[in-house]
Coordinates of C-alpha atoms in Angstrom, one line a residue:
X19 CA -6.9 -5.0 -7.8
X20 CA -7.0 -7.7 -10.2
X21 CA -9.7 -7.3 -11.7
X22 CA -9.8 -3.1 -11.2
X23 CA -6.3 -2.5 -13.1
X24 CA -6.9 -3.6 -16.1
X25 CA -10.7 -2.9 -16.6
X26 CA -11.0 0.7 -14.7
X27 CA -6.8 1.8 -13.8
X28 CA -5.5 1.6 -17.4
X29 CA -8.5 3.6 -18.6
X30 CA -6.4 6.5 -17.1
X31 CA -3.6 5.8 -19.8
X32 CA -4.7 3.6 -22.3
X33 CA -7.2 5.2 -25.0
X34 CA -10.9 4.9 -23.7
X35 CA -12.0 3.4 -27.3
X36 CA -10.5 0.0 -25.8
X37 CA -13.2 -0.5 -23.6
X38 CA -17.1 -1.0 -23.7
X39 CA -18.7 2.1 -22.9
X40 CA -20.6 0.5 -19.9
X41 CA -16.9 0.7 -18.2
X42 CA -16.2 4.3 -19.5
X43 CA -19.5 5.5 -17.8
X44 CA -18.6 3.7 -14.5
X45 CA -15.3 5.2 -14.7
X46 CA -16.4 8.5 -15.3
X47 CA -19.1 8.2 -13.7
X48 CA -16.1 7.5 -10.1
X49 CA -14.0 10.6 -11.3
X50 CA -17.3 13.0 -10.8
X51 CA -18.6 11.0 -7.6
X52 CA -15.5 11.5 -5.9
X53 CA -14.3 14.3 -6.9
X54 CA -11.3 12.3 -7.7
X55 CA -9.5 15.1 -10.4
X56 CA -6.4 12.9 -10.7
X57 CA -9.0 10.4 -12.7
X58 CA -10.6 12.9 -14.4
X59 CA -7.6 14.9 -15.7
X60 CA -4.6 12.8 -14.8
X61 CA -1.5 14.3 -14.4
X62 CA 1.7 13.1 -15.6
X63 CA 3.1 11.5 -12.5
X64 CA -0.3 10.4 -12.1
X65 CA 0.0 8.2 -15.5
X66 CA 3.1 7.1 -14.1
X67 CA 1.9 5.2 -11.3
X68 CA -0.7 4.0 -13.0
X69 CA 1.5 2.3 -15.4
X70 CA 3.7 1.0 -12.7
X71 CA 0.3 -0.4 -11.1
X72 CA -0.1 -2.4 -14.6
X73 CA 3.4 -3.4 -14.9
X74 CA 4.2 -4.2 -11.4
X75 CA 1.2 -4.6 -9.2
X76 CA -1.5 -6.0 -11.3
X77 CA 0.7 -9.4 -12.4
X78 CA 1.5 -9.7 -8.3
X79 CA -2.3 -9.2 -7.4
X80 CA -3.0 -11.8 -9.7
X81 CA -0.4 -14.1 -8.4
X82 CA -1.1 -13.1 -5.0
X83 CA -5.0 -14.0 -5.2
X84 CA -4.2 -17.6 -6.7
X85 CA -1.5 -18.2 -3.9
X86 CA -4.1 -17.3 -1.4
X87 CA -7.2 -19.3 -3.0
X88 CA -4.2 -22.1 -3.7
X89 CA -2.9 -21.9 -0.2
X90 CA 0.9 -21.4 -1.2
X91 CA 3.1 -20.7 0.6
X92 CA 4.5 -17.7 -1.1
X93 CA 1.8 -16.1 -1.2
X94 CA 2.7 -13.9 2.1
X95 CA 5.8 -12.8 0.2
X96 CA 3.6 -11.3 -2.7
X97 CA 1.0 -9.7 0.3
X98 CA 4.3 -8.0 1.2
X99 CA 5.2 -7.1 -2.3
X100 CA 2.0 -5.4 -2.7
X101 CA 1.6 -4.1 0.7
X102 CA 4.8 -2.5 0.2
X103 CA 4.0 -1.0 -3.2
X104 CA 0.7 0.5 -2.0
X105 CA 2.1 1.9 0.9
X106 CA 4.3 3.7 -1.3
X107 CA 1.5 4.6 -4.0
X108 CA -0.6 6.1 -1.1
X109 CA 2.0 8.6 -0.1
X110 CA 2.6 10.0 -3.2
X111 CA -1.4 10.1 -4.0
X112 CA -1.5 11.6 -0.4
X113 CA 1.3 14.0 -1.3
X114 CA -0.4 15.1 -3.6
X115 CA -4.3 15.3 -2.4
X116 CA -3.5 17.0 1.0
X117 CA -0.8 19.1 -0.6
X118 CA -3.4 20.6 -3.7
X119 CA -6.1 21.8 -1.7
X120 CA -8.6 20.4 -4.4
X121 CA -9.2 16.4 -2.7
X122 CA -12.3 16.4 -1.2
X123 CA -13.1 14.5 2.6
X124 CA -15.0 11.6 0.0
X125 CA -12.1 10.9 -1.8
X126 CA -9.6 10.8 1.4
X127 CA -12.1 8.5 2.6
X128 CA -11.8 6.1 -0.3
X129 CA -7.8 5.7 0.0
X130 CA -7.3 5.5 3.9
X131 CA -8.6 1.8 3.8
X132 CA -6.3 0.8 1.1
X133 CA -3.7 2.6 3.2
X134 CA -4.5 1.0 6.2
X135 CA -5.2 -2.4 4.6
X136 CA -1.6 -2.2 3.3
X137 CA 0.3 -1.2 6.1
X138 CA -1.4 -4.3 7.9
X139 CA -0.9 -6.6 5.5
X140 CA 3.0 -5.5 5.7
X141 CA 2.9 -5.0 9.5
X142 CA 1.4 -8.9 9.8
X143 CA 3.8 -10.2 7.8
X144 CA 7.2 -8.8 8.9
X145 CA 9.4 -10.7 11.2
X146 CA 10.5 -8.4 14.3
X147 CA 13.1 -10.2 15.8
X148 CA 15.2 -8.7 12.8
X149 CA 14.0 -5.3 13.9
X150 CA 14.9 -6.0 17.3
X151 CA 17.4 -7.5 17.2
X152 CA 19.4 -4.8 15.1
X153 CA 17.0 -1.7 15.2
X154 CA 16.3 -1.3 19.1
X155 CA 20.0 -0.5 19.9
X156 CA 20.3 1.8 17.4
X157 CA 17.4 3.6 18.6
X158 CA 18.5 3.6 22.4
X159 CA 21.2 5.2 20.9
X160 CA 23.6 2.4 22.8
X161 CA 25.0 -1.3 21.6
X162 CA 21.8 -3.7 22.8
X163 CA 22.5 -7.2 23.9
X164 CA 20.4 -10.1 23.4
X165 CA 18.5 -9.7 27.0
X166 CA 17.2 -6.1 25.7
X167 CA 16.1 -8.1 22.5
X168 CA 14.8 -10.6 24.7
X169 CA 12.7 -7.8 27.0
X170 CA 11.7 -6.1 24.2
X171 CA 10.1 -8.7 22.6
X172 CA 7.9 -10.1 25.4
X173 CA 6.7 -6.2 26.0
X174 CA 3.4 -5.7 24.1
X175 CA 3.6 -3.9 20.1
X176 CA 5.4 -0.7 20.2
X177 CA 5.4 2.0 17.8
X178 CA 8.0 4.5 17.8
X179 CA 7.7 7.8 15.8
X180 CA 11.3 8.5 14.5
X181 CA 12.5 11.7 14.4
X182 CA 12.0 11.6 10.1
X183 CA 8.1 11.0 10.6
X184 CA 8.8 7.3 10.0
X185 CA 7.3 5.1 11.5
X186 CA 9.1 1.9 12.5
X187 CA 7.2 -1.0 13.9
X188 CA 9.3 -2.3 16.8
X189 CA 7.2 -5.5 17.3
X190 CA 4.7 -6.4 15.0
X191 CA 2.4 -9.5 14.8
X192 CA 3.3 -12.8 14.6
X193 CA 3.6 -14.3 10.3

């Protein structure tokens, strides 16, 4: 993502005459390989999220890859950042693709790693005691004490499906 925002991403918004035409071909060249139509004729909520991936997510993927080459310790709080921000980018791209009827199986294909990839970056990185410790009773439906925390946590990861279709990770991995 640092180095695909600004070279390929903006090329959605920004006028293609800014780049070398070596990176127009490969862009176009994506849009017709994948069928990806958002690319090819972007939308306006499209060019929307695309400049909220070069205001937002571009400086925190660049930050993010030195704290991780640097070995900061911040650098799991910008993981989340992004994890968090992709998660919410793949919905609405999903919302949109699955709700068109014009996405193809390739293109799916391409954004259910970057889906996954976030959610486990987020899911790695969240503390669950919090989760437990507040979230549980509320789901039992009944004021938890700190032995159902305390059971809770030394049962293996649980994922619940709420009643919203949203799904709440009751004990995730360790930081």
């Amino acid at each position: 993502m640092a180095v695909a925002a600004p070279l390929f991403d903006a090329q959605v918004v920004l006028p293609r005459g800014l780049y070398p035409a070596p990176l127009v071909g490969i862009h176009r060249w994506f849009a017709a390989e994948f069928g990806h139509y958002l690319v090819a004729d972007p939308p306006p909520f499209f060019r929307g999220l695309v400049w909220l991936d070069l205001a937002f997510l571009w400086p925190v993927c660049v930050a993010n890859l030195y704290g991780i080459l640097a070995r900061r310790p911040w650098s799991a709080a910008t993981s989340i950042m992004a994890g968090v921000y992709v998660l919410t980018y793949m919905s609405a791209i999903f919302g949109e693709m699955l709700g068109s009827g014009r996405t193809t199986p390739k293109l799916i294909q391409l954004y259910v790693p970057f889906a996954l990839a976030a959610f486990c970056v987020v899911s790695a990185h969240a503390q669950h005691r919090l989760l437990l410790l507040h979230l549980m009773p509320q789901l039992l439906g009944r004021k938890g004490s700190r032995s159902d925390a305390i059971r809770w946590e030394r049962q293996p990861s649980v994922m619940v499906l709420a009643p919203n279709c949203l799904l709440v990770t009751l004990k995730m991995v360790g930081p």
